[in-house]
Short mmCIF file of C-alpha atoms in Angstrom, two decimals:
data_model
loop_
_atom_site.label_atom_id
_atom_site.label_comp_id
_atom_site.label_asym_id
_atom_site.label_seq_id
_atom_site.Cartn_x
_atom_site.Cartn_y
_atom_site.Cartn_z
CA UNK A 20 113.89 74.48 104.59
CA UNK A 21 115.59 76.85 101.63
CA UNK A 22 114.19 80.30 103.22
CA UNK A 23 113.57 82.76 100.97
CA UNK A 24 115.91 83.70 98.17
CA UNK A 25 117.63 80.65 98.80
CA UNK A 26 117.52 78.13 95.59
CA UNK A 27 119.75 75.69 97.40
CA UNK A 28 121.39 75.31 100.52
CA UNK A 29 124.63 73.05 101.91
CA UNK A 30 124.03 69.69 103.41
CA UNK A 31 125.64 71.62 106.59
CA UNK A 32 122.95 74.03 106.26
CA UNK A 33 120.32 71.30 106.06
CA UNK A 34 121.35 69.31 108.90
CA UNK A 35 121.73 72.33 111.29
CA UNK A 36 117.76 73.71 110.31
CA UNK A 37 116.95 69.98 111.07
CA UNK A 38 118.38 70.01 114.15
CA UNK A 39 116.96 73.37 115.17
CA UNK A 40 113.54 71.90 114.12
CA UNK A 41 113.63 69.18 116.09
CA UNK A 42 114.43 71.09 119.07
CA UNK A 43 111.36 73.47 118.66
CA UNK A 44 109.68 70.43 118.31
CA UNK A 45 111.23 69.19 121.94
CA UNK A 46 110.66 72.41 123.45
CA UNK A 47 106.67 72.14 122.36
CA UNK A 48 106.15 68.73 123.77
CA UNK A 49 108.13 69.73 127.42
CA UNK A 50 105.87 72.69 127.17
CA UNK A 51 102.45 71.12 126.79
CA UNK A 52 103.57 68.16 129.38
CA UNK A 53 104.36 71.25 131.83
CA UNK A 54 101.03 72.67 130.93
CA UNK A 55 99.03 69.35 131.64
CA UNK A 56 101.41 68.48 134.72
CA UNK A 57 100.23 72.24 136.06
CA UNK A 58 96.45 71.63 135.68
CA UNK A 59 96.78 68.17 137.09
CA UNK A 60 98.60 69.63 140.31
CA UNK A 61 96.15 72.56 140.29
CA UNK A 62 92.93 70.61 140.35
CA UNK A 63 94.53 67.75 142.86
CA UNK A 64 96.21 70.10 144.85
CA UNK A 65 98.62 67.27 146.33
CA UNK A 66 100.31 67.82 149.79
CA UNK A 67 103.18 65.74 148.09
CA UNK A 68 103.87 64.29 144.40
CA UNK A 69 104.93 60.40 144.97
CA UNK A 70 107.10 59.19 141.74
CA UNK A 71 108.60 56.15 140.62
CA UNK A 72 112.52 56.78 140.01
CA UNK A 73 112.91 55.32 136.69
CA UNK A 74 115.84 53.84 134.99
CA UNK A 75 117.45 53.26 131.63
CA UNK A 76 114.39 51.61 129.55
CA UNK A 77 114.35 49.30 126.40
CA UNK A 78 114.35 52.18 123.82
CA UNK A 79 116.20 55.23 124.04
CA UNK A 80 112.92 57.13 122.92
CA UNK A 81 111.11 55.77 126.26
CA UNK A 82 113.63 57.11 128.45
CA UNK A 83 114.22 60.57 126.97
CA UNK A 84 110.26 60.96 127.25
CA UNK A 85 110.13 60.16 130.87
CA UNK A 86 113.00 61.88 131.77
CA UNK A 87 111.31 65.28 129.58
CA UNK A 88 107.98 64.28 132.15
CA UNK A 89 110.12 63.87 135.26
CA UNK A 90 111.91 67.48 134.40
CA UNK A 91 108.66 69.03 134.25
CA UNK A 92 107.28 67.55 136.87
CA UNK A 93 109.86 68.79 138.86
CA UNK A 94 109.54 72.19 137.47
CA UNK A 95 106.14 72.89 138.00
CA UNK A 96 105.76 70.80 141.39
CA UNK A 97 108.84 72.96 142.32
CA UNK A 98 107.19 76.24 141.55
CA UNK A 99 104.05 75.48 143.05
CA UNK A 100 106.03 74.39 146.29
CA UNK A 101 104.67 70.61 145.99
CA UNK A 102 107.85 68.28 147.38
CA UNK A 103 107.92 65.15 144.96
CA UNK A 104 108.95 62.07 146.54
CA UNK A 105 110.87 59.21 144.79
CA UNK A 106 111.75 55.73 145.56
CA UNK A 107 112.90 53.10 143.33
CA UNK A 108 110.80 50.37 141.91
CA UNK A 109 112.38 47.52 143.97
CA UNK A 110 111.75 49.51 147.33
CA UNK A 111 108.19 50.07 146.44
CA UNK A 112 107.52 46.58 145.28
CA UNK A 113 109.49 45.18 148.44
CA UNK A 114 106.34 44.76 150.64
CA UNK A 115 104.22 43.07 148.11
CA UNK A 116 104.86 39.18 148.03
CA UNK A 117 105.04 38.70 144.58
CA UNK A 118 105.54 35.14 144.83
CA UNK A 119 102.50 34.45 146.14
CA UNK A 120 100.72 36.55 144.33
CA UNK A 121 102.41 35.48 141.12
CA UNK A 122 101.31 31.64 141.80
CA UNK A 123 97.64 32.80 142.54
CA UNK A 124 97.54 34.46 138.95
CA UNK A 125 98.93 31.82 137.57
CA UNK A 126 96.34 29.30 138.85
CA UNK A 127 93.44 31.43 137.41
CA UNK A 128 95.35 31.84 133.70
CA UNK A 129 96.17 28.85 131.08
CA UNK A 130 99.45 28.85 129.77
CA UNK A 131 98.14 30.41 126.57
CA UNK A 132 97.16 33.50 128.25
CA UNK A 133 100.13 33.56 130.11
CA UNK A 134 102.49 33.63 127.10
CA UNK A 135 100.47 36.50 125.88
CA UNK A 136 100.94 38.51 128.56
CA UNK A 137 104.02 41.14 127.63
CA UNK A 138 105.22 41.67 131.45
CA UNK A 139 103.50 39.15 133.83
CA UNK A 140 104.85 40.91 137.24
CA UNK A 141 103.55 44.27 136.21
CA UNK A 142 100.06 42.31 135.24
CA UNK A 143 100.35 40.48 138.78
CA UNK A 144 100.83 43.76 140.52
CA UNK A 145 98.18 45.04 138.82
CA UNK A 146 95.48 42.17 140.31
CA UNK A 147 97.21 42.71 143.63
CA UNK A 148 96.47 46.68 143.46
CA UNK A 149 92.60 45.78 142.10
CA UNK A 150 91.89 43.71 145.05
CA UNK A 151 93.36 45.84 147.33
CA UNK A 152 91.77 49.14 146.15
CA UNK A 153 88.84 48.82 144.06
CA UNK A 154 86.83 48.89 147.12
CA UNK A 155 87.38 52.31 146.99
CA UNK A 156 86.50 52.87 143.27
CA UNK A 157 90.22 52.15 142.01
CA UNK A 158 89.96 50.56 137.99
CA UNK A 159 93.46 50.26 136.71
CA UNK A 160 93.26 49.99 132.69
CA UNK A 161 97.02 49.93 131.91
CA UNK A 162 100.35 48.51 133.52
CA UNK A 163 101.46 52.23 133.99
CA UNK A 164 98.29 53.12 136.35
CA UNK A 165 99.45 50.15 138.27
CA UNK A 166 102.99 51.16 138.66
CA UNK A 167 101.55 54.40 139.87
CA UNK A 168 99.19 52.86 142.55
CA UNK A 169 102.49 50.55 143.38
CA UNK A 170 104.10 53.73 144.46
CA UNK A 171 101.00 55.43 146.00
CA UNK A 172 100.98 51.49 148.18
CA UNK A 173 104.04 51.70 149.27
CA UNK A 174 103.87 55.56 150.63
CA UNK A 175 100.47 54.54 152.30
CA UNK A 176 101.70 51.18 153.84
CA UNK A 177 105.37 52.55 155.00
CA UNK A 178 104.56 56.15 155.87
CA UNK A 179 100.49 56.81 156.19
CA UNK A 180 100.23 53.88 158.64
CA UNK A 181 102.63 54.70 160.97
#
């Protein structure tokens, strides 16, 4: 990190330059996230964006990344005039009988299979969403995709159907 003409730098200068590099990297990440969100919104042209309200997660890096994505989504949506509706995890899951779904899921999986599933609740919800929406061509490959579908399902059942 020595600049032209410098042979050595102090620890303080190195720390400051390290911080500057990390800051520039963060800006590039946010710009890229915003660009991708903008492309998606321009392509899909939604009436509104439905999002799951995220809390603090196991790792600070995941929390920070989700905060950057949410900030980018809010900024790009706001510039495009698209309202954002945010729902808590508990609220969107409240209309699904997770207990019954878990029981059915457990009946079709061995204890060994169950022990290999990192988050059984999310996997159960994925199955519920696939059973309900696969007839429309939905193919959920990850738990994150399933989380998004659970938010949509809540909006669909509680707002659109009214």
